[in-house]
Amino acid sequence: KEVITELRTGYHFQPPKHWINDPNGPMYYKGLYHLFYQYNPKGAVWGNIIWAHSVSTDLIHWVALQPAIYPTKPFDVNGCWSGSATLLPNGVPVIMYTGIDPHKNQVQNVAYPANLSDPFLREWVKPEYNPIITPDHGINASAFRDPTTAWYGPDGHWRLVVGTKENMRGIAVLYRSRDFKKWVKARHSLHAGLTGMWECPDFFPVAVAGGSRHHQSGVDTAELHDRVVAEEVKYVLKVSLELTRYDYYTVGTYDHDKERYTPDPAFPDNDYGLRYDYGDFYASKSFFDPAKKRRVLWGWANESDTVTDDRHKGWAGIQAIPRKIFLSRSGRQLIQWPVEEVKSLRSKHVNVSNKAVKGGEYFEVTGFKSVQSDVETAFTIRNLDKAEKFDPAWRTDAQGLCKKFNSHVKGGVGPFGLWLLASDDLEERTAVFFRVFKTNDTNYVVLMCNDPTRSSYESQIYRPTFAGFVNVDIAKTKKIALRTLIDHSVVESFGAGGKTCILTRVYPRKAIGDDAHLFVFNNGESDIKVTNLHAWEMKTPTMNKLLEQ
Ligand code: DQQ
């Protein structure tokens, strides 16, 4: 079998072939989850962009429909770029997306379902009054895109933001409308930062702990937010930075009257904020799921192999597993966790418990096929005395720190974690691990890292080390958990119950199919213990079979 066919994912979202990028307009309508996404119907590279469309009852099994939005009019003749869906109070869903017009200007258009009684929402109609938002004076017409889901203000006006830039300033331009047709630009923007172009902004409420709703439950963007509600929610502003190709967020307050968003002090203004994911995860978008009262996040993971390989494979790009997203109890960060439905794919199970792993040792987890699996591990650290000294200058550069102290560099406490998609001789392997440093006698810093430098024999492949810090009180708990979803060429990890996430793409040449092995390793001086490791083979769901029309 050709190596390249073995790299296709099993349970991560992707169409049968061709290029995909940003998730668009996710929503729940009449019992079905809808996902639209940026798609090139003609090849495995970016171009000819339209909105492809899939539906699901469980966010796991997908059926592909005919494309929903594609160039048909002058206002989108050169492409149908990213956008969002809003459910109007009368139950009508409306999509707003960026169209590329004959002059290559970026304009915003709406589309409505042709038939509201069709739960598949197969056909979309673009009213003749499009475009409804155009780049007026002062706005850079080639950097003006990706409208958000709209929210409804106490004054009876819809509002949404569109991403743009002014030199180095990334801006979320605010618009308001009474009827979703005539839109007026607000005098000031919702927010801005000196970070370059803001693509795919996402702005949504999250519940705070201690309020009348559980802090893990989602809040509908369109819910009318009076002053009572305002005390029980915070707002999240996420932007995708064109310059770094990562998604960053802050959490703060939103004043409906002043139309101002203010990040909390823990998220300094003009700073980048925190990352959703410290790996390959971009142009993400969330939606409120009324069926399970949660907020779900979709994000795109690009390939990191070569364009030649992509053309040869005939496909490029996947969506990360949809994640439930909510504010942590402390309010200092968001927590992300694979939607519970993922568990329905779990089949053959193996378990390892109470196994000590001495410094320098490793063992293989046998009895199941790990190439398409879900692995949950709880590690206990016996003693933190040997933790290496942390230099405060490293605080701002987890990735650099992980490159310097990669999985081969012996440490005090860690590196310990998993070698996965590993060949039996361990020559090919991807390491996902933790390393604990100490700042002084009582304070510790935990680094979570994904090191793909030995993931493949193939030398052309882009193999950056990815890392983030994990905000846990390790001195108190002496424990840390790791969940990793392995899917042929995807390694999607959730540290400490979803506090730090890292998705990477790897392209092994030997560690494929049944030859992909899983190990637990400890390359630190201190012993650690695998309190519990549960691993499951994952079944392959229906993935975008074309529904007969
Ligand atoms: N992708 C879309 C744009 C967006 C970018 C075009 C982000 O609308 O800004 O395919 O990946």
Coordinates of C-alpha atoms in Angstrom, one line a residue, residues 57-469:
T57 CA -26.7 14.5 13.9
D58 CA -23.8 14.0 16.3
L59 CA -20.8 16.1 15.1
I60 CA -19.0 12.9 14.3
H61 CA -20.8 11.2 11.4
W62 CA -21.1 13.5 8.4
V63 CA -23.0 13.6 5.2
A64 CA -21.9 15.8 2.3
L65 CA -24.4 18.0 0.5
Q66 CA -24.0 20.0 -2.7
P67 CA -22.0 23.2 -2.1
A68 CA -24.0 25.9 -0.4
I69 CA -22.5 29.2 -1.6
Y70 CA -20.4 29.6 -4.8
P71 CA -19.8 32.5 -7.2
T72 CA -22.9 33.4 -9.1
K73 CA -23.1 37.2 -8.9
P74 CA -20.8 40.2 -9.3
F75 CA -20.6 40.6 -5.6
D76 CA -18.9 37.2 -5.1
V77 CA -17.6 36.4 -8.6
N78 CA -14.0 36.0 -7.5
G79 CA -14.7 33.9 -4.4
C80 CA -16.9 33.2 -1.5
W81 CA -14.7 33.6 1.6
S82 CA -15.3 33.1 5.3
G83 CA -18.3 34.1 7.3
S84 CA -20.8 33.1 10.0
A85 CA -24.4 32.2 10.5
T86 CA -26.9 33.9 12.8
L87 CA -30.2 32.5 13.9
L88 CA -32.8 35.2 13.8
P89 CA -35.4 35.2 16.6
N90 CA -38.1 33.9 14.2
G91 CA -35.9 30.8 13.7
V92 CA -34.6 31.9 10.3
P93 CA -30.9 31.3 9.8
V94 CA -28.9 33.9 7.8
I95 CA -25.4 33.6 6.5
M96 CA -23.1 36.5 6.1
Y97 CA -19.9 35.9 4.1
T98 CA -17.2 37.8 2.3
G99 CA -17.5 38.0 -1.4
I100 CA -14.7 39.0 -3.7
D101 CA -16.1 41.3 -6.4
P102 CA -14.9 42.1 -10.0
H103 CA -12.4 44.6 -8.7
K104 CA -11.0 42.1 -6.1
N105 CA -12.6 44.2 -3.4
Q106 CA -13.9 42.4 -0.3
V107 CA -17.5 43.0 0.4
Q108 CA -20.0 41.4 2.8
N109 CA -23.1 39.6 1.5
V110 CA -26.1 37.7 3.1
A111 CA -27.7 34.5 1.9
Y112 CA -31.0 33.0 3.1
P113 CA -32.3 29.4 2.9
A114 CA -34.5 28.8 -0.1
N115 CA -36.7 26.4 1.8
L116 CA -37.0 26.7 5.6
S117 CA -38.7 23.4 6.0
D118 CA -35.7 21.6 4.5
P119 CA -33.6 20.6 7.6
F120 CA -30.7 20.1 5.3
L121 CA -30.8 23.7 4.2
R122 CA -29.5 22.6 0.8
E123 CA -30.2 25.7 -1.2
W124 CA -29.2 29.3 -0.4
V125 CA -30.5 32.4 -2.0
K126 CA -28.5 35.7 -2.3
P127 CA -30.8 38.7 -2.3
E128 CA -30.3 41.3 -5.1
Y129 CA -29.6 44.0 -2.5
N130 CA -26.2 42.5 -1.8
P131 CA -23.5 43.5 -1.0
I132 CA -24.8 44.9 2.3
I133 CA -21.5 46.1 3.7
T134 CA -18.8 47.6 1.5
P135 CA -15.4 48.9 2.3
D136 CA -16.1 52.7 2.6
H137 CA -13.6 55.4 2.7
G138 CA -10.7 54.7 5.0
I139 CA -11.1 50.9 4.8
N140 CA -8.6 48.8 3.0
A141 CA -10.7 47.0 0.4
S142 CA -8.3 44.1 0.1
A143 CA -8.3 43.4 3.9
F144 CA -11.9 43.6 4.9
R145 CA -13.5 40.2 5.6
D146 CA -14.9 37.4 7.8
P147 CA -18.1 38.8 9.4
T148 CA -19.0 37.3 12.8
T149 CA -22.3 35.9 14.1
A150 CA -24.4 38.9 15.0
W151 CA -25.7 39.7 18.5
Y152 CA -28.7 41.5 19.5
G153 CA -28.5 44.6 21.7
P154 CA -31.0 45.9 24.2
D155 CA -31.6 48.8 21.9
G156 CA -33.1 46.5 19.2
H157 CA -30.0 46.7 16.9
W158 CA -28.0 43.8 15.5
R159 CA -24.3 44.1 15.7
L160 CA -21.4 42.3 14.2
V161 CA -17.7 42.8 13.5
V162 CA -15.7 42.5 10.4
G163 CA -11.9 42.0 10.4
T164 CA -9.5 44.5 8.8
K165 CA -6.2 46.3 9.2
E166 CA -4.8 49.8 8.9
N167 CA -1.0 49.4 8.5
M168 CA 0.0 47.3 11.4
R169 CA -3.2 47.8 13.3
G170 CA -5.6 44.8 13.3
I171 CA -9.2 46.0 13.8
A172 CA -12.6 44.5 14.5
V173 CA -14.9 47.0 12.7
L174 CA -18.3 47.2 14.3
Y175 CA -21.5 47.5 12.3
R176 CA -25.1 47.8 13.4
S177 CA -28.4 47.1 11.8
R178 CA -32.2 47.0 12.6
D179 CA -33.2 44.7 9.8
F180 CA -30.0 42.7 8.9
K181 CA -30.1 44.6 5.5
K182 CA -29.0 48.1 6.1
W183 CA -25.8 48.2 8.1
V184 CA -24.1 51.3 9.6
K185 CA -20.5 51.5 10.7
A186 CA -20.2 52.5 14.4
R187 CA -18.0 55.5 15.1
H188 CA -15.4 53.4 16.9
S189 CA -14.3 49.8 16.4
L190 CA -15.0 47.0 18.9
H191 CA -11.3 46.5 19.5
A192 CA -7.9 46.8 17.8
G193 CA -4.3 45.8 18.3
L194 CA -0.9 46.4 16.8
T195 CA -0.7 42.8 15.5
G196 CA -1.3 43.0 11.8
M197 CA -4.5 41.9 10.0
W198 CA -7.3 40.4 12.0
E199 CA -8.8 37.5 10.2
C200 CA -11.9 35.5 11.3
P201 CA -12.8 37.4 14.4
D202 CA -15.1 35.5 16.8
F203 CA -17.0 37.4 19.6
F204 CA -19.1 35.5 22.1
P205 CA -20.4 35.4 25.7
V206 CA -19.3 32.7 28.2
A207 CA -20.8 32.0 31.6
V208 CA -18.8 32.8 34.7
A209 CA -18.6 30.5 37.7
G210 CA -21.0 31.3 40.6
G211 CA -23.7 32.6 38.3
S212 CA -27.2 31.1 37.9
R213 CA -26.0 28.9 35.0
H214 CA -23.2 26.4 35.2
H215 CA -19.9 27.8 34.0
Q216 CA -19.5 25.0 31.5
S217 CA -22.8 25.7 29.8
G218 CA -22.8 27.8 26.6
V219 CA -24.5 31.1 26.2
D220 CA -26.3 32.0 23.0
T221 CA -24.7 34.9 21.2
A222 CA -28.1 36.2 20.2
E223 CA -29.5 36.1 23.7
L224 CA -30.6 39.5 24.8
H225 CA -28.1 40.7 27.3
D226 CA -29.6 42.9 29.9
R227 CA -27.8 44.1 33.0
V228 CA -28.6 41.0 35.0
V229 CA -27.2 38.8 32.4
A230 CA -24.2 41.1 32.1
E231 CA -23.1 40.1 35.6
E232 CA -23.1 36.5 34.8
V233 CA -21.2 36.5 31.5
K234 CA -17.9 37.6 30.2
Y235 CA -17.1 38.0 26.5
V236 CA -14.4 36.4 24.5
L237 CA -12.8 38.1 21.5
K238 CA -10.7 35.8 19.3
V239 CA -8.7 36.9 16.3
S240 CA -6.7 34.9 13.8
L241 CA -3.5 36.7 13.1
E242 CA -2.5 36.6 9.5
L243 CA 1.1 37.3 10.5
T244 CA 1.6 34.4 12.8
R245 CA -1.1 32.1 11.5
Y246 CA -2.3 31.4 15.1
D247 CA -5.6 32.1 16.9
Y248 CA -5.4 34.4 20.0
Y249 CA -8.1 35.3 22.5
T250 CA -8.8 37.6 25.4
V251 CA -11.6 37.5 27.9
G252 CA -13.2 40.7 29.1
T253 CA -16.4 42.7 29.5
Y254 CA -18.6 44.2 26.9
D255 CA -20.6 47.3 27.5
H256 CA -23.7 47.3 25.3
D257 CA -24.4 51.0 25.7
K258 CA -20.9 52.2 24.9
E259 CA -20.4 49.3 22.4
R260 CA -17.0 48.7 23.9
Y261 CA -15.1 45.5 24.7
T262 CA -12.5 45.7 27.4
P263 CA -10.2 42.8 28.1
D264 CA -9.7 41.8 31.7
P265 CA -6.5 43.0 33.3
A266 CA -5.2 39.4 33.2
F267 CA -5.3 39.7 29.4
P268 CA -3.3 42.9 28.8
D269 CA -4.6 45.2 26.1
N270 CA -2.6 45.4 22.9
D271 CA -1.1 42.1 23.8
Y272 CA -1.8 39.0 21.8
G273 CA -3.7 37.3 24.6
L274 CA -3.7 33.5 25.0
R275 CA -3.7 30.9 22.3
Y276 CA -6.5 28.5 21.7
D277 CA -4.1 25.9 20.6
Y278 CA -0.3 26.0 20.6
G279 CA 0.0 23.9 17.4
D280 CA -1.6 24.0 14.0
F281 CA -5.1 25.4 14.5
Y282 CA -6.4 28.4 12.6
A283 CA -9.4 30.5 11.5
S284 CA -11.5 28.9 14.2
K285 CA -15.2 29.6 14.8
S286 CA -17.5 28.8 17.6
F287 CA -21.3 28.4 17.8
F288 CA -23.9 27.9 20.5
D289 CA -25.4 24.4 20.4
P290 CA -29.0 24.7 21.8
A291 CA -29.4 20.9 21.8
K292 CA -26.7 20.4 24.5
K293 CA -26.5 24.0 25.8
R294 CA -22.8 24.2 25.1
R295 CA -20.5 26.3 22.9
V296 CA -18.6 24.3 20.3
L297 CA -15.4 25.4 18.6
W298 CA -14.3 24.3 15.2
G299 CA -10.7 25.0 13.9
W300 CA -8.9 24.3 10.7
A301 CA -5.6 22.3 10.8
N302 CA -3.5 22.8 7.6
E303 CA -1.1 20.2 6.3
S304 CA 2.6 20.6 7.0
D305 CA 3.8 18.4 4.3
T306 CA 4.8 19.7 0.8
V307 CA 2.5 21.0 -1.9
T308 CA 3.8 18.2 -4.1
D309 CA 2.7 15.7 -1.5
D310 CA -0.7 17.4 -1.2
R311 CA -1.2 17.2 -5.0
H312 CA -0.2 13.6 -4.9
K313 CA -2.5 12.8 -2.0
G314 CA -5.3 14.7 -3.7
W315 CA -6.4 16.3 -0.4
A316 CA -5.2 18.9 2.0
G317 CA -6.6 20.2 5.3
I318 CA -8.8 18.8 8.1
Q319 CA -11.0 20.3 10.8
A320 CA -9.9 19.6 14.4
I321 CA -12.3 17.5 16.5
P322 CA -15.1 19.9 17.6
R323 CA -14.3 21.1 21.1
K324 CA -16.6 22.1 23.9
I325 CA -15.3 25.5 25.1
F326 CA -16.0 27.3 28.3
L327 CA -14.4 29.7 30.8
S328 CA -12.4 28.1 33.6
R329 CA -13.6 28.6 37.2
S330 CA -11.0 31.2 37.8
G331 CA -12.0 33.1 34.7
R332 CA -8.4 33.4 33.6
Q333 CA -8.5 31.1 30.6
L334 CA -10.8 29.0 28.4
I335 CA -11.0 25.3 28.7
Q336 CA -11.4 23.1 25.6
W337 CA -12.4 19.5 25.5
P338 CA -13.4 17.1 22.6
V339 CA -17.2 17.0 22.4
E340 CA -18.5 14.0 24.4
E341 CA -19.9 12.4 21.2
V342 CA -16.3 11.5 20.2
K343 CA -16.5 8.7 22.8
S344 CA -19.0 6.9 20.7
L345 CA -16.2 5.9 18.4
R346 CA -14.2 4.2 21.1
S347 CA -13.8 0.4 20.6
K348 CA -11.1 -1.9 21.7
H349 CA -9.8 -0.7 25.0
V350 CA -6.5 -1.3 26.9
N351 CA -5.6 -0.1 30.3
V352 CA -2.3 0.3 32.3
S353 CA -2.5 1.3 35.9
N354 CA -0.1 2.1 38.7
K355 CA 3.0 1.6 36.6
A356 CA 6.2 3.3 37.7
V357 CA 8.5 4.7 35.0
K358 CA 12.0 5.2 36.3
G359 CA 14.2 8.0 35.0
G360 CA 15.4 7.0 31.5
E361 CA 12.9 4.2 31.1
Y362 CA 10.1 3.6 28.7
F363 CA 7.5 0.9 27.9
E364 CA 5.2 0.1 25.0
V365 CA 1.4 0.1 25.4
T366 CA 0.4 -3.1 23.6
G367 CA -2.7 -5.0 22.7
F368 CA -4.4 -2.4 20.5
K369 CA -3.8 -0.5 17.3
S370 CA -2.8 3.1 18.2
V371 CA -2.8 4.6 14.7
Q372 CA -6.4 5.7 15.1
S373 CA -6.9 6.0 18.8
D374 CA -7.9 8.1 21.9
V375 CA -5.4 7.9 24.7
E376 CA -6.0 9.3 28.2
T377 CA -3.1 9.2 30.7
A378 CA -2.9 10.4 34.3
F379 CA 0.7 10.9 35.5
T380 CA 1.8 11.2 39.1
I381 CA 5.1 12.9 39.9
R382 CA 6.6 11.5 43.1
N383 CA 9.1 14.2 43.8
L384 CA 9.7 17.7 42.5
D385 CA 13.1 18.3 44.1
K386 CA 15.0 17.7 40.9
A387 CA 13.0 20.2 38.8
E388 CA 15.3 22.4 36.7
K389 CA 15.6 26.1 37.5
F390 CA 13.3 28.3 35.4
D391 CA 14.6 31.5 33.9
P392 CA 11.8 34.1 33.9
A393 CA 12.9 35.2 30.4
W394 CA 11.4 31.9 29.1
R395 CA 7.9 33.0 30.2
T396 CA 7.1 34.5 26.8
D397 CA 8.6 31.7 24.7
A398 CA 7.3 28.3 25.5
Q399 CA 8.0 27.2 21.9
G400 CA 11.6 28.3 22.0
L401 CA 12.0 26.6 25.4
C402 CA 10.7 23.4 24.0
K403 CA 13.0 23.5 21.1
K404 CA 15.9 24.0 23.4
F405 CA 14.8 21.3 25.8
N406 CA 13.3 18.9 23.4
S407 CA 12.3 15.3 24.2
H408 CA 15.9 14.0 23.8
V409 CA 17.3 16.5 26.3
K410 CA 17.4 14.8 29.7
G411 CA 15.8 16.8 32.5
G412 CA 15.1 16.7 36.2
V413 CA 11.3 16.3 36.3
G414 CA 10.5 15.2 32.8
P415 CA 10.4 15.2 29.9
F416 CA 7.8 12.4 30.4
G417 CA 4.9 11.6 28.2
L418 CA 4.1 9.6 25.1
W419 CA 6.0 8.6 22.0
L420 CA 3.3 8.0 19.4
L421 CA 3.1 7.1 15.8
A422 CA 6.4 5.4 16.6
S423 CA 8.1 2.7 14.6
D424 CA 9.1 -0.4 16.5
D425 CA 12.8 0.6 16.4
L426 CA 11.8 4.1 17.7
E427 CA 13.6 5.7 14.9
E428 CA 10.4 7.4 13.9
R429 CA 8.3 8.9 16.7
T430 CA 6.4 12.0 17.8
A431 CA 6.8 13.0 21.4
V432 CA 4.1 14.7 23.5
F433 CA 5.3 15.4 26.9
F434 CA 5.5 17.6 30.0
R435 CA 8.6 19.1 31.7
V436 CA 8.5 20.7 35.2
F437 CA 10.7 23.6 36.1
K438 CA 11.0 25.4 39.4
T439 CA 11.0 29.2 39.8
N440 CA 11.8 29.0 43.5
D441 CA 11.4 26.4 46.3
T442 CA 7.6 26.4 46.2
N443 CA 6.7 27.5 42.7
Y444 CA 6.8 25.5 39.6
V445 CA 6.2 25.9 35.9
V446 CA 4.8 23.1 33.7
L447 CA 5.6 23.1 30.0
M448 CA 3.6 20.9 27.6
C449 CA 5.3 20.1 24.4
N450 CA 4.9 18.4 21.0
D451 CA 8.2 17.4 19.5
P452 CA 7.9 16.1 15.9
T453 CA 11.6 16.4 15.0
R454 CA 11.9 12.6 14.6
S455 CA 8.3 12.1 13.4
S456 CA 9.3 11.1 9.9
Y457 CA 12.2 10.0 7.7
E458 CA 11.0 12.4 5.1
S459 CA 13.3 15.4 5.2
Q460 CA 11.1 18.0 3.3
I461 CA 8.5 18.1 6.0
Y462 CA 8.0 21.2 8.1
R463 CA 8.5 19.9 11.7
P464 CA 8.2 22.8 14.2
T465 CA 8.2 22.1 17.9
F466 CA 5.0 23.3 19.5
A467 CA 4.6 24.2 23.2
G468 CA 2.5 26.0 25.8
F469 CA 2.6 26.4 29.5

